[in-house]
mmCIF file of C-alpha atoms in Angstrom:
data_model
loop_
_atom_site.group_PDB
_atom_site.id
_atom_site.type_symbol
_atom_site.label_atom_id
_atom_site.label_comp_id
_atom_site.label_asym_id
_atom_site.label_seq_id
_atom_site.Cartn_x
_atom_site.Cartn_y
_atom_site.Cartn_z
ATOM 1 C CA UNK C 1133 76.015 11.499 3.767
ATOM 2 C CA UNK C 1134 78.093 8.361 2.473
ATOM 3 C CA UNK C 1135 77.052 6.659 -0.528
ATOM 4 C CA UNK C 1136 79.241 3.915 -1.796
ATOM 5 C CA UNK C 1137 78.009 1.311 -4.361
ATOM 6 C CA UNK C 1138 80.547 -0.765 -6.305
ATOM 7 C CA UNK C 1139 78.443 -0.106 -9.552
ATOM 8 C CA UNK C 1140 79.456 3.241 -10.188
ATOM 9 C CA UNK C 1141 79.064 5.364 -13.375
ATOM 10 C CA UNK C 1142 80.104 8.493 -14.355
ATOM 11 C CA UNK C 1143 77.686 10.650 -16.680
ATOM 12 C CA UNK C 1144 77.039 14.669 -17.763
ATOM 13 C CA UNK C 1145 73.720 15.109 -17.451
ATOM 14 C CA UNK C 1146 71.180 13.163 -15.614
ATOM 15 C CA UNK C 1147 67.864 13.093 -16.181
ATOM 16 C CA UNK C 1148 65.143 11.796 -13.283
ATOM 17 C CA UNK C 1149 61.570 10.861 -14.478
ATOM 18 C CA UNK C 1150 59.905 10.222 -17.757
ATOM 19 C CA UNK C 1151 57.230 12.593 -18.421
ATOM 20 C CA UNK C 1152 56.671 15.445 -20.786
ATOM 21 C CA UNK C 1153 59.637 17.160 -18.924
ATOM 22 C CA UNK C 1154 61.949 14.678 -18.591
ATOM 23 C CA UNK C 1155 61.493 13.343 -22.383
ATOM 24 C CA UNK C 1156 61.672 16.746 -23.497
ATOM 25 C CA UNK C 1157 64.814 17.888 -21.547
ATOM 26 C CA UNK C 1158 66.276 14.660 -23.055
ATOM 27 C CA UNK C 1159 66.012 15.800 -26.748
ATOM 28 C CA UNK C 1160 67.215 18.812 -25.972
ATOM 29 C CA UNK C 1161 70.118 17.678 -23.912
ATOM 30 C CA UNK C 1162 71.104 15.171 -26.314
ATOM 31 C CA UNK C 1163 70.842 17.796 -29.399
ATOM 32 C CA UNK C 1164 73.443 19.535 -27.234
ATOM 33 C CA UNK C 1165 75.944 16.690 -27.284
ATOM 34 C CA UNK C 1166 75.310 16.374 -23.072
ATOM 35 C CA UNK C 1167 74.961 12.394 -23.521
ATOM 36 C CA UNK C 1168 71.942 12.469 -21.547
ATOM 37 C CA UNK C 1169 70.717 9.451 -19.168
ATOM 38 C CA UNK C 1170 67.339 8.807 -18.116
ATOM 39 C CA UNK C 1171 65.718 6.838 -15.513
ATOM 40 C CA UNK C 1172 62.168 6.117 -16.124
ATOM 41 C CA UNK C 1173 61.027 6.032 -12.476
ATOM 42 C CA UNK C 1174 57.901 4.095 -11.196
ATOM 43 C CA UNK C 1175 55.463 4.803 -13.602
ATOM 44 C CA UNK C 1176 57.483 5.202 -17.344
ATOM 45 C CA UNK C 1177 55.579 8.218 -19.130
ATOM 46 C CA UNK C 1178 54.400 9.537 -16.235
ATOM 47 C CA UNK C 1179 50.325 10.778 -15.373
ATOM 48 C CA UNK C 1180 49.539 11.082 -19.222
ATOM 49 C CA UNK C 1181 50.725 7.205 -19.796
ATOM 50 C CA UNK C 1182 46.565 7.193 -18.377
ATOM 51 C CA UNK C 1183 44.957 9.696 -19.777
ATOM 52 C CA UNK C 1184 42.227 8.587 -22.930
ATOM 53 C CA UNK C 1185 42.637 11.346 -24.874
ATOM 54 C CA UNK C 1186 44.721 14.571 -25.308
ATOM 55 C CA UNK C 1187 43.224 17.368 -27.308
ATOM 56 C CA UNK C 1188 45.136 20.378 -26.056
ATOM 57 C CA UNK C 1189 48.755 19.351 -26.949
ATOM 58 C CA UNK C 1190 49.862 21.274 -30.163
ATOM 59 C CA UNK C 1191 51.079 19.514 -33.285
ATOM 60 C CA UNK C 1192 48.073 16.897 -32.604
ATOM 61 C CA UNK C 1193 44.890 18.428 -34.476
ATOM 62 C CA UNK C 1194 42.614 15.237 -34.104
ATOM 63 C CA UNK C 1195 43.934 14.575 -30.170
ATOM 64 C CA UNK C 1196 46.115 11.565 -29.634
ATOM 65 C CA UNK C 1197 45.852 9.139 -26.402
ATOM 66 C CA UNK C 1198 47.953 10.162 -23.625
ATOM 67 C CA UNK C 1199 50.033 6.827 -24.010
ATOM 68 C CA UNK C 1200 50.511 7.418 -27.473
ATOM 69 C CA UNK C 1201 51.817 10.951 -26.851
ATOM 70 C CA UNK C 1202 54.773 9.952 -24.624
ATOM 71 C CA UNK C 1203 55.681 6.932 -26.946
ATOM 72 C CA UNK C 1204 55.934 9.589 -29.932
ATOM 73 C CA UNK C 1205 58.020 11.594 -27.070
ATOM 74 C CA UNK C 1206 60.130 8.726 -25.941
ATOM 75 C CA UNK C 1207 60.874 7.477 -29.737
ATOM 76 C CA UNK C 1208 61.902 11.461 -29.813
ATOM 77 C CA UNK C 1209 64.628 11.305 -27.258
ATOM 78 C CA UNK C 1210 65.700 7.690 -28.607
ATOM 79 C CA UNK C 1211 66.033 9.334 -32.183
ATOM 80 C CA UNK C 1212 68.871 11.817 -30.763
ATOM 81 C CA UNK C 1213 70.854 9.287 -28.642
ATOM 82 C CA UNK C 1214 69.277 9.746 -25.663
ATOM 83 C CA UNK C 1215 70.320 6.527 -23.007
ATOM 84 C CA UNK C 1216 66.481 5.601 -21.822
ATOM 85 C CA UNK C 1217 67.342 3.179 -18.675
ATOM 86 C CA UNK C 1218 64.515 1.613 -16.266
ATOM 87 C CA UNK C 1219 65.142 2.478 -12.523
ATOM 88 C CA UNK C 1220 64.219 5.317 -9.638
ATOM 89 C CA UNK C 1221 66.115 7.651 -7.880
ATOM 90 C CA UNK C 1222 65.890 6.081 -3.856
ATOM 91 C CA UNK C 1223 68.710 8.323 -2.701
ATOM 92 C CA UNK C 1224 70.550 11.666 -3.555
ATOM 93 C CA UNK C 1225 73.729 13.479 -2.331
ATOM 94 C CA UNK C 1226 73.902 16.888 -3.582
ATOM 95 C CA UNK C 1227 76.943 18.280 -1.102
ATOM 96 C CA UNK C 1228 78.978 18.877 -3.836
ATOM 97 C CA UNK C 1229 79.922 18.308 -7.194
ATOM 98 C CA UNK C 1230 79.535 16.235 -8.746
ATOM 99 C CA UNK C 1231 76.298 14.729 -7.705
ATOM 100 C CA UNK C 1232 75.597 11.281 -6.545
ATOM 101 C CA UNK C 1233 71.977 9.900 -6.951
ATOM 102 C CA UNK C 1234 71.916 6.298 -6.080
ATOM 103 C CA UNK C 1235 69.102 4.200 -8.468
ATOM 104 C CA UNK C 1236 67.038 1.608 -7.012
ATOM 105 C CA UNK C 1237 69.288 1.627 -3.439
ATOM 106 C CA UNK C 1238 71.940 -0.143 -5.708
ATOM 107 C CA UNK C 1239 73.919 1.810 -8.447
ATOM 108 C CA UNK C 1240 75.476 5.357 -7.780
ATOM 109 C CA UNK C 1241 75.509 7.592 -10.941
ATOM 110 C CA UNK C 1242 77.920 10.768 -10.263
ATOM 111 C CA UNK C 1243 76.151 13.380 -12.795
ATOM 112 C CA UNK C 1244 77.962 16.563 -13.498
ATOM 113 C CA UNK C 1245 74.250 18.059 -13.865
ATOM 114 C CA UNK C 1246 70.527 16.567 -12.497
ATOM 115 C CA UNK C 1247 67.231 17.517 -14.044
ATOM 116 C CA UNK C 1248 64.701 16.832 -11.882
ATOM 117 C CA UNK C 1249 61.474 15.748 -13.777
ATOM 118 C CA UNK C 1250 59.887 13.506 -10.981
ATOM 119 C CA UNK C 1251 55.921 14.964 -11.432
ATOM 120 C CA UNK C 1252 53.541 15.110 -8.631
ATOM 121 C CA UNK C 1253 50.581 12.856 -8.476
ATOM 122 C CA UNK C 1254 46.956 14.301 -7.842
ATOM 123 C CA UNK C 1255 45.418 13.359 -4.053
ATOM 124 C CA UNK C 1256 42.535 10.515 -4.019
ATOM 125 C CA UNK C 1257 39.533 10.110 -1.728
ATOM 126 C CA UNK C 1258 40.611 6.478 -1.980
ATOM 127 C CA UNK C 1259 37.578 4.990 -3.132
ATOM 128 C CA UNK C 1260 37.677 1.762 -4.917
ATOM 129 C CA UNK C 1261 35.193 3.904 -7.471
ATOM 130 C CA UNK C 1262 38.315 6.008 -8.737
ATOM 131 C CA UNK C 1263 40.059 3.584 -9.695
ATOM 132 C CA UNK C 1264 36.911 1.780 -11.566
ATOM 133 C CA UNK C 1265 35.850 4.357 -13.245
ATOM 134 C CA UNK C 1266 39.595 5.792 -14.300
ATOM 135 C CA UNK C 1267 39.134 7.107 -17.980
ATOM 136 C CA UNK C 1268 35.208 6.885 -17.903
ATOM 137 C CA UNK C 1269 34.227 9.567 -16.091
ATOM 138 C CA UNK C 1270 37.174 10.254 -13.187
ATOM 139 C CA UNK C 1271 39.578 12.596 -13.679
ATOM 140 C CA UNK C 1272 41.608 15.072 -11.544
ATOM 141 C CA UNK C 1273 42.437 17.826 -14.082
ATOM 142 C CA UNK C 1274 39.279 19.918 -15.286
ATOM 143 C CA UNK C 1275 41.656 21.699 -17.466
ATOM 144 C CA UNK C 1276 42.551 18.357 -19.301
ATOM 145 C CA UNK C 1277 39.166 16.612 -19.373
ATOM 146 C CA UNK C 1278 36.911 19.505 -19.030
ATOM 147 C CA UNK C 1279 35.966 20.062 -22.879
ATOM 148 C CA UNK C 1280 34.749 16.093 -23.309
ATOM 149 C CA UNK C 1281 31.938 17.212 -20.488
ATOM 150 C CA UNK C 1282 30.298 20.124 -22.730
ATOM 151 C CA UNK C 1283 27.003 20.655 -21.680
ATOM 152 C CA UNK C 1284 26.824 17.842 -19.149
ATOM 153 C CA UNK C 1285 26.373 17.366 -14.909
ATOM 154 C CA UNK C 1286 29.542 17.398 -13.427
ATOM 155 C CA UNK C 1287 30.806 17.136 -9.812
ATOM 156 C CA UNK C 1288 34.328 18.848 -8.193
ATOM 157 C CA UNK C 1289 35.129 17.876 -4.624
ATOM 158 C CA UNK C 1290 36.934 20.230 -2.275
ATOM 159 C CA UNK C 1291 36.788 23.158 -0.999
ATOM 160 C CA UNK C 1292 39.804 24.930 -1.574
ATOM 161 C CA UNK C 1293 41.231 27.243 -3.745
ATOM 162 C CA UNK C 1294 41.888 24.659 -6.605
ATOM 163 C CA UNK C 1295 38.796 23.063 -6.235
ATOM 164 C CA UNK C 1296 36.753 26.353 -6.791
ATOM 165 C CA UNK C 1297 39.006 27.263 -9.826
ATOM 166 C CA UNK C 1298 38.073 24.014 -11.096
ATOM 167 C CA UNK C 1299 34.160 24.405 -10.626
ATOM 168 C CA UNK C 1300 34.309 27.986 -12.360
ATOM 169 C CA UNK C 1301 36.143 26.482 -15.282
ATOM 170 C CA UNK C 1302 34.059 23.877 -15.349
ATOM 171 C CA UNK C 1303 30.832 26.106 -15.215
ATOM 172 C CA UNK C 1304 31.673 27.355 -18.478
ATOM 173 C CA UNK C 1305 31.545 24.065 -20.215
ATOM 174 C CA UNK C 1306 29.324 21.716 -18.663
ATOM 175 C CA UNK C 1307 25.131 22.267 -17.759
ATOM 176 C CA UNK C 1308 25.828 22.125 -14.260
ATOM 177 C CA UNK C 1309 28.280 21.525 -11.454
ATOM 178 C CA UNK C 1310 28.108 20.330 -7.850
ATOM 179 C CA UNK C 1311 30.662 20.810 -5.241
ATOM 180 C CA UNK C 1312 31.486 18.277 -3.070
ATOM 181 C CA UNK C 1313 32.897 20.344 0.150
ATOM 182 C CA UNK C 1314 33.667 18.248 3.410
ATOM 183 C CA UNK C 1315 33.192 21.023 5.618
ATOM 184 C CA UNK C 1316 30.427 23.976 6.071
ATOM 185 C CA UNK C 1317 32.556 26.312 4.925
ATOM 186 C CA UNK C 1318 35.140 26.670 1.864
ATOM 187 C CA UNK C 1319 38.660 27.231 2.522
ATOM 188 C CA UNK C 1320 39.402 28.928 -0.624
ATOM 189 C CA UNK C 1321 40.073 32.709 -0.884
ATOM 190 C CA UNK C 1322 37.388 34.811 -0.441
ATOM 191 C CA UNK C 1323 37.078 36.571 -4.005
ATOM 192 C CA UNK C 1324 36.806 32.918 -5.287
ATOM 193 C CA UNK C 1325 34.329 32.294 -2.909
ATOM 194 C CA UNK C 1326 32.119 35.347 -4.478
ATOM 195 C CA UNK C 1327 33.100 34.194 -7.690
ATOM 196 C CA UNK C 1328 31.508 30.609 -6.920
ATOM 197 C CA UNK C 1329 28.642 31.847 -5.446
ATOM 198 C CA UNK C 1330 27.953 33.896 -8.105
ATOM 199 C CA UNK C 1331 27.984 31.486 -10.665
ATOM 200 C CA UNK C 1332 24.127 30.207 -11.294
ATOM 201 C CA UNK C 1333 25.029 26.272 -12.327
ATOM 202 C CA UNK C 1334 27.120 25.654 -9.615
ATOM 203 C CA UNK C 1335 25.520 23.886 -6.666
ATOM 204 C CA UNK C 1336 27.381 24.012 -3.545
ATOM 205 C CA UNK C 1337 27.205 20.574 -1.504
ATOM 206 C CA UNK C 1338 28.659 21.702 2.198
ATOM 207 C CA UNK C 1339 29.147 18.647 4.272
ATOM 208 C CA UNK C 1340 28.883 16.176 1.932
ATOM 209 C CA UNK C 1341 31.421 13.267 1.606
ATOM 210 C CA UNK C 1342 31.735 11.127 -1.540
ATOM 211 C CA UNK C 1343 30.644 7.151 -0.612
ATOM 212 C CA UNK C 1344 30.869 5.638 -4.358
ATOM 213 C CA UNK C 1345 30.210 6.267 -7.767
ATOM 214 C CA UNK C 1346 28.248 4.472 -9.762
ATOM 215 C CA UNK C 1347 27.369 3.629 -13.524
ATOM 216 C CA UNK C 1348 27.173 1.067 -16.208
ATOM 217 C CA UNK C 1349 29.443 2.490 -18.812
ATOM 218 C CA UNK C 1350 31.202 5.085 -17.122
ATOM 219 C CA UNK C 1351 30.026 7.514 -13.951
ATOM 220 C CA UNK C 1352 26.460 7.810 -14.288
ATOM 221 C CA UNK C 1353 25.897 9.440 -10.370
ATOM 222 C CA UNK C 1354 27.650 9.349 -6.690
ATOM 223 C CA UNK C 1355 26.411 8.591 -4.115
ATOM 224 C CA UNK C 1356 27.032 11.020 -1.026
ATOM 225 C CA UNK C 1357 26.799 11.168 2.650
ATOM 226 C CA UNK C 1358 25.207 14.452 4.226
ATOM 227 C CA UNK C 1359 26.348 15.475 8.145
ATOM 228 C CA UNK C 1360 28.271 12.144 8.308
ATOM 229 C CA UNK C 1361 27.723 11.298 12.096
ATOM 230 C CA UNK C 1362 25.067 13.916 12.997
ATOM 231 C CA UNK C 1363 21.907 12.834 14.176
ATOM 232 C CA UNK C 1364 20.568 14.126 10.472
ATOM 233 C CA UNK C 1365 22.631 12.569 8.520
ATOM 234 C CA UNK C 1366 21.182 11.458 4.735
ATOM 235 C CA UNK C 1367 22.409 9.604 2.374
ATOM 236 C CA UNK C 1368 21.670 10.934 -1.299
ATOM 237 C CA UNK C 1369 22.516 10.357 -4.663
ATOM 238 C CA UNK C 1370 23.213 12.726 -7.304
ATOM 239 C CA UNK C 1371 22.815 12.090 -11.160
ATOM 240 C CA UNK C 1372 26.504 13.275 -12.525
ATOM 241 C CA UNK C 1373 28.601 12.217 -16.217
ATOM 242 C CA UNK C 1374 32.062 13.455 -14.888
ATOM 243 C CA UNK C 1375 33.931 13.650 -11.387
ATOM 244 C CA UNK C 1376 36.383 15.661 -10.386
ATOM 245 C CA UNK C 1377 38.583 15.306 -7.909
ATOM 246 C CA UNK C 1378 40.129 18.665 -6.807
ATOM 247 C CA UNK C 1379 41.944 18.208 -3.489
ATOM 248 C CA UNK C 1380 45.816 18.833 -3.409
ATOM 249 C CA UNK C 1381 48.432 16.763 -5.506
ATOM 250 C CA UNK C 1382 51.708 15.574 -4.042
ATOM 251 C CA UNK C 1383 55.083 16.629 -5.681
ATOM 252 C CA UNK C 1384 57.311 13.952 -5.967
ATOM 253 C CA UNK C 1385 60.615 15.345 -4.074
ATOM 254 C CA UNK C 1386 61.074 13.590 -0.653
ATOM 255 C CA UNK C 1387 64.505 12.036 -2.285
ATOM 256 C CA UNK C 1388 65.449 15.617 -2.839
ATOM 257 C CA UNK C 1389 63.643 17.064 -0.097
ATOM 258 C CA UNK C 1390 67.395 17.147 2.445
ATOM 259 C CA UNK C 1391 69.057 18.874 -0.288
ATOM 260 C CA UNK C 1392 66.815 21.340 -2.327
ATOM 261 C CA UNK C 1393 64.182 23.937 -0.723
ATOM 262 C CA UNK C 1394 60.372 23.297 -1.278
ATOM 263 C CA UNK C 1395 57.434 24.922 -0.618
ATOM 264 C CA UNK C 1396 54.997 23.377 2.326
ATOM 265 C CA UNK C 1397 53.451 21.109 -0.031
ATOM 266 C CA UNK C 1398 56.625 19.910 -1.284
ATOM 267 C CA UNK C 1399 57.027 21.811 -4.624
ATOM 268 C CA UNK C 1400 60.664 22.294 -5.052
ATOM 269 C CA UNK C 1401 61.510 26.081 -5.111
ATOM 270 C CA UNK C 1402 63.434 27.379 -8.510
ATOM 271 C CA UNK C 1403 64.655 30.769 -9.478
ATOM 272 C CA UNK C 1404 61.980 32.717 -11.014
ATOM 273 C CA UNK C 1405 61.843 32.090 -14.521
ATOM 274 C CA UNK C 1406 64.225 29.280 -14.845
ATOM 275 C CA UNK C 1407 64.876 25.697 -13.998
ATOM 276 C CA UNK C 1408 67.602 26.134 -11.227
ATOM 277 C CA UNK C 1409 67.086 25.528 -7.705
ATOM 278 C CA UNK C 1410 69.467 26.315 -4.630
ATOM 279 C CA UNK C 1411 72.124 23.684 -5.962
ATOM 280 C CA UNK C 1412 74.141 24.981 -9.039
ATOM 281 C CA UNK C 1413 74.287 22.308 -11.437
ATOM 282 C CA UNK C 1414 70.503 20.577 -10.097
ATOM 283 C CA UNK C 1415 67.851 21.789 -11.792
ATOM 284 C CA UNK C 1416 63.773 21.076 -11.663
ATOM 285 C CA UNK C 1417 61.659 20.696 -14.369
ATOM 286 C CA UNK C 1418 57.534 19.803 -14.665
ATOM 287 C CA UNK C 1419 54.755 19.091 -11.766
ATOM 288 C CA UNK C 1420 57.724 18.509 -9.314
ATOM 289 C CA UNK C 1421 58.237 21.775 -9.710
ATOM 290 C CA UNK C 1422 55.104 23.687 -10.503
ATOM 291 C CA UNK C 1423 52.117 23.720 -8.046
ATOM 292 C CA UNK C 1424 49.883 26.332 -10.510
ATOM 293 C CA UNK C 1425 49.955 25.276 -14.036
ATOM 294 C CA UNK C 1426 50.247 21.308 -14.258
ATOM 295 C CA UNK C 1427 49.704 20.390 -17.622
ATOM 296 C CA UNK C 1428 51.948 18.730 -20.738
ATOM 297 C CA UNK C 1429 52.646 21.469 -22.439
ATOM 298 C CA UNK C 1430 54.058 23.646 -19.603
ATOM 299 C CA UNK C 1431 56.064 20.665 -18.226
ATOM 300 C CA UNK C 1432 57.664 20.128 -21.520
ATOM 301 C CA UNK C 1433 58.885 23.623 -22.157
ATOM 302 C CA UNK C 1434 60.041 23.896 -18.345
ATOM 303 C CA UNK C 1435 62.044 20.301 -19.415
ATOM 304 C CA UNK C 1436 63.629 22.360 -22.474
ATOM 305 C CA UNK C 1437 64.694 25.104 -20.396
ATOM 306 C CA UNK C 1438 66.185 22.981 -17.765
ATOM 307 C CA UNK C 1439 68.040 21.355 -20.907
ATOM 308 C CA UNK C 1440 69.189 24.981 -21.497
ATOM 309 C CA UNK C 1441 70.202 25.516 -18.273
ATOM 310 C CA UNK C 1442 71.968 22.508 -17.948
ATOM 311 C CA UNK C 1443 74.068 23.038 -20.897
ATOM 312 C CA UNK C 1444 74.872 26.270 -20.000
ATOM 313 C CA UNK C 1445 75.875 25.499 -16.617
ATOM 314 C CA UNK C 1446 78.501 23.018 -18.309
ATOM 315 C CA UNK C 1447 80.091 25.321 -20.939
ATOM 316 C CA UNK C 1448 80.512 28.202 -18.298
ATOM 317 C CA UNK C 1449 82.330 25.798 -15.848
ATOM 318 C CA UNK C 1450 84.293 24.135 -18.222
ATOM 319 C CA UNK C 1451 82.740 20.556 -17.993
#
C-alpha cells in the first residue's frame, strides 16, 4: 500500500481514539516521556461522553456524569503534555516500521508505536424511540445502568448469549424483566438458557419485535409486535421503566482490519494478557479490543498497559 501526503509528521507514540483507554494510555505515555499524540476520532470521549450518570468508576463516591468523567480524564492527559489533536484515523499501513496512519484521508503521521483505542459501539434496532428516549430509560449496558432500575419492570431484547447474561443480571435488581427474543427459540448457550428459565421474574417474549417506546418523562412501556406476518399476529403493549438493548456491538477496526487479526465480529485479537497484537510496535487497548468485559474501568487499565507496552517496546529497540 502507498500512502503519500505532503503533510507529514513524525511522532513516538500514537494514540487513536479518546475514550477511557485512549485518555488513559495518554497519561501514562506522556509520564514516560513518549510525547504522546492523540486523535480524538468521531465522537471525542467516546460512549461515556452520553451516559447520565456513572456510579461504578472508583475515585467518584457520589457518581459523576459520563461527560464530566472524560473531561476530568482529558484535563488528565493535558496536565502531563499530552498533544490532544481533533481528527480520525481513515487509513493505516502497518507493513513495516515505522507505521503510517493517514488522519482524515489528508495528513500521514509515521508513529514509531500505535495504540489502538477506537471502542466499539453497541447495535440498535433503529427505532426513532432509542434515540428519544437516550438517557431516560434506553440504555445498552445493564452492567452500567442496571442499579438506577432497582426494583422496577425492565425489558432486554435478544436472544443471545449477551442478552440472557443481561436479563439474569438484571433479575437481581429490578421487580421484573421481559425478554424481547425475535425468534421462537434463544440462540444463547444452553446452560444460560436453564439459567433464564429458571429465574421466576423473567418473562420470556419469543417472537416479539420492538415497534416503539413510549412515555412522558422517560420509557414508561413498548409497544411490541407478536408473529409479525402470521395470520395471528397481535400487537401488545407492555408497561416497562428501562430498555435494554442487548444485541451485538460493533468494534471499531475496519481501518485496521488488512493489517491486524480479529475475531468474526471484528474484535482485534491481542496476546493474552497484554495489549499487543500480531504487529510489534501496534498495540490495542479498550472495547476495540475486548468483546466480554466493556466497561470504563477495564478499558482504562487495558489503555495503561498498552502505555506499558508501548514504552517498553521503545527502550528494548532502541527508539
Amino acid at each position: 500500500m502507498k500512502i503519500e501526503h505532503k503533510t507529514r509528521e513524525n511522532v513516538r507514540c500514537l494514540i487513536i481514539g479518546s475514550g477511557p483507554a485512549g485518555y488513559t494510555a495518554a497519561i501514562y505515555a506522556s509520564r514516560a516521556n513518549l510525547d504522546p499524540v492523540l486523535y480524538e476520532g468521531i465522537q471525542p470521549g467516546g460512549q461515556l461522553t452520553s451516559t447520565n450518570e456513572v456510579e461504578n468508576f472508583p475515585g467518584y463516591p457520589e457518581g459523576i456524569s459520563g461527560f464530566d468523567l472524560m473531561a476530568d480524564l482529558k484535563k488528565q492527559a493535558l496536565r502531563f503534555g499530552t498533544d490532544i489533536r481533533i481528527g480520525t484515523a481513515t487509513q493505516a499501513d502497518f507493513s513495516a516500521a515505522p507505521y503510517k496512519v493517514i488522519i482524515d484521508r489528508e495528513k500521514t503521521i509515521i508513529a514509531d508505536t500505535v495504540i489502538i483505542c477506537t471502542g466499539a459501539a453497541a447495535k440498535y434496532l433503529g427505532l426513532p424511540d432509542e434515540q428519544k428516549y437516550a438517557g431516560m430509560g434506553v440504555s445498552a449496558c445493564a452492567t452500567c445502568d442496571g442499579f438506577f432500575y432497582r426494583k422496577k419492570k425492565v425489558a432486554v431484547v435478544g436472544g443471545g448469549d449477551t442478552a440472557c447474561e443481561e436479563a439474569l443480571y438484571l433479575a437481581s435488581l429490578a421487580e421484573k424483566v421481559y425478554m424481547i427474543v425475535r425468534k421462537p427459540f434463544f440462540r444463547a448457550s444452553k446452560v444460560l438458557q436453564d439459567r433464564v428459565f429458571k429465574t421466576s421474574n423473567i418473562e420470556i417474549l419469543f417472537e416479539h419485535n420492538t415497534l416503539g417506546l413510549f412515555g412522558e418523562h422517560g420509557v414508561e412501556g413498548a409497544r411490541l409486535i407478536k408473529r409479525k406476518g402470521e395470520s395471528d399476529e397481535e400487537e401488545v403493549e407492555i408497561a416497562i421503566d428501562g430498555f435494554f438493548l442487548a444485541i451485538g456491538h460493533t468494534p471499531s477496526s475496519t481501518v485496521f482490519k488488512e493489517w491486524l487479526d480479529t475475531d468474526e465480529a471484528g474484535y482485534i485479537i491481542t496476546e493474552p494478557g497484554t495489549s499487543k497484537t500480531k504487529i510489534p510496535g501496534v498495540f490495542a487497548a479498550g472495547d476495540v479490543a475486548d468483546p466480554i468485559y466493556r466497561q470504563a474501568i477495564t478499558a482504562a487499565a487495558s489503555g495503561c498497559k498498552a502505555a506499558v507496552d508501548a514504552e517498553r517496546y521503545l527502550l528494548e529497540n532502541g527508539i
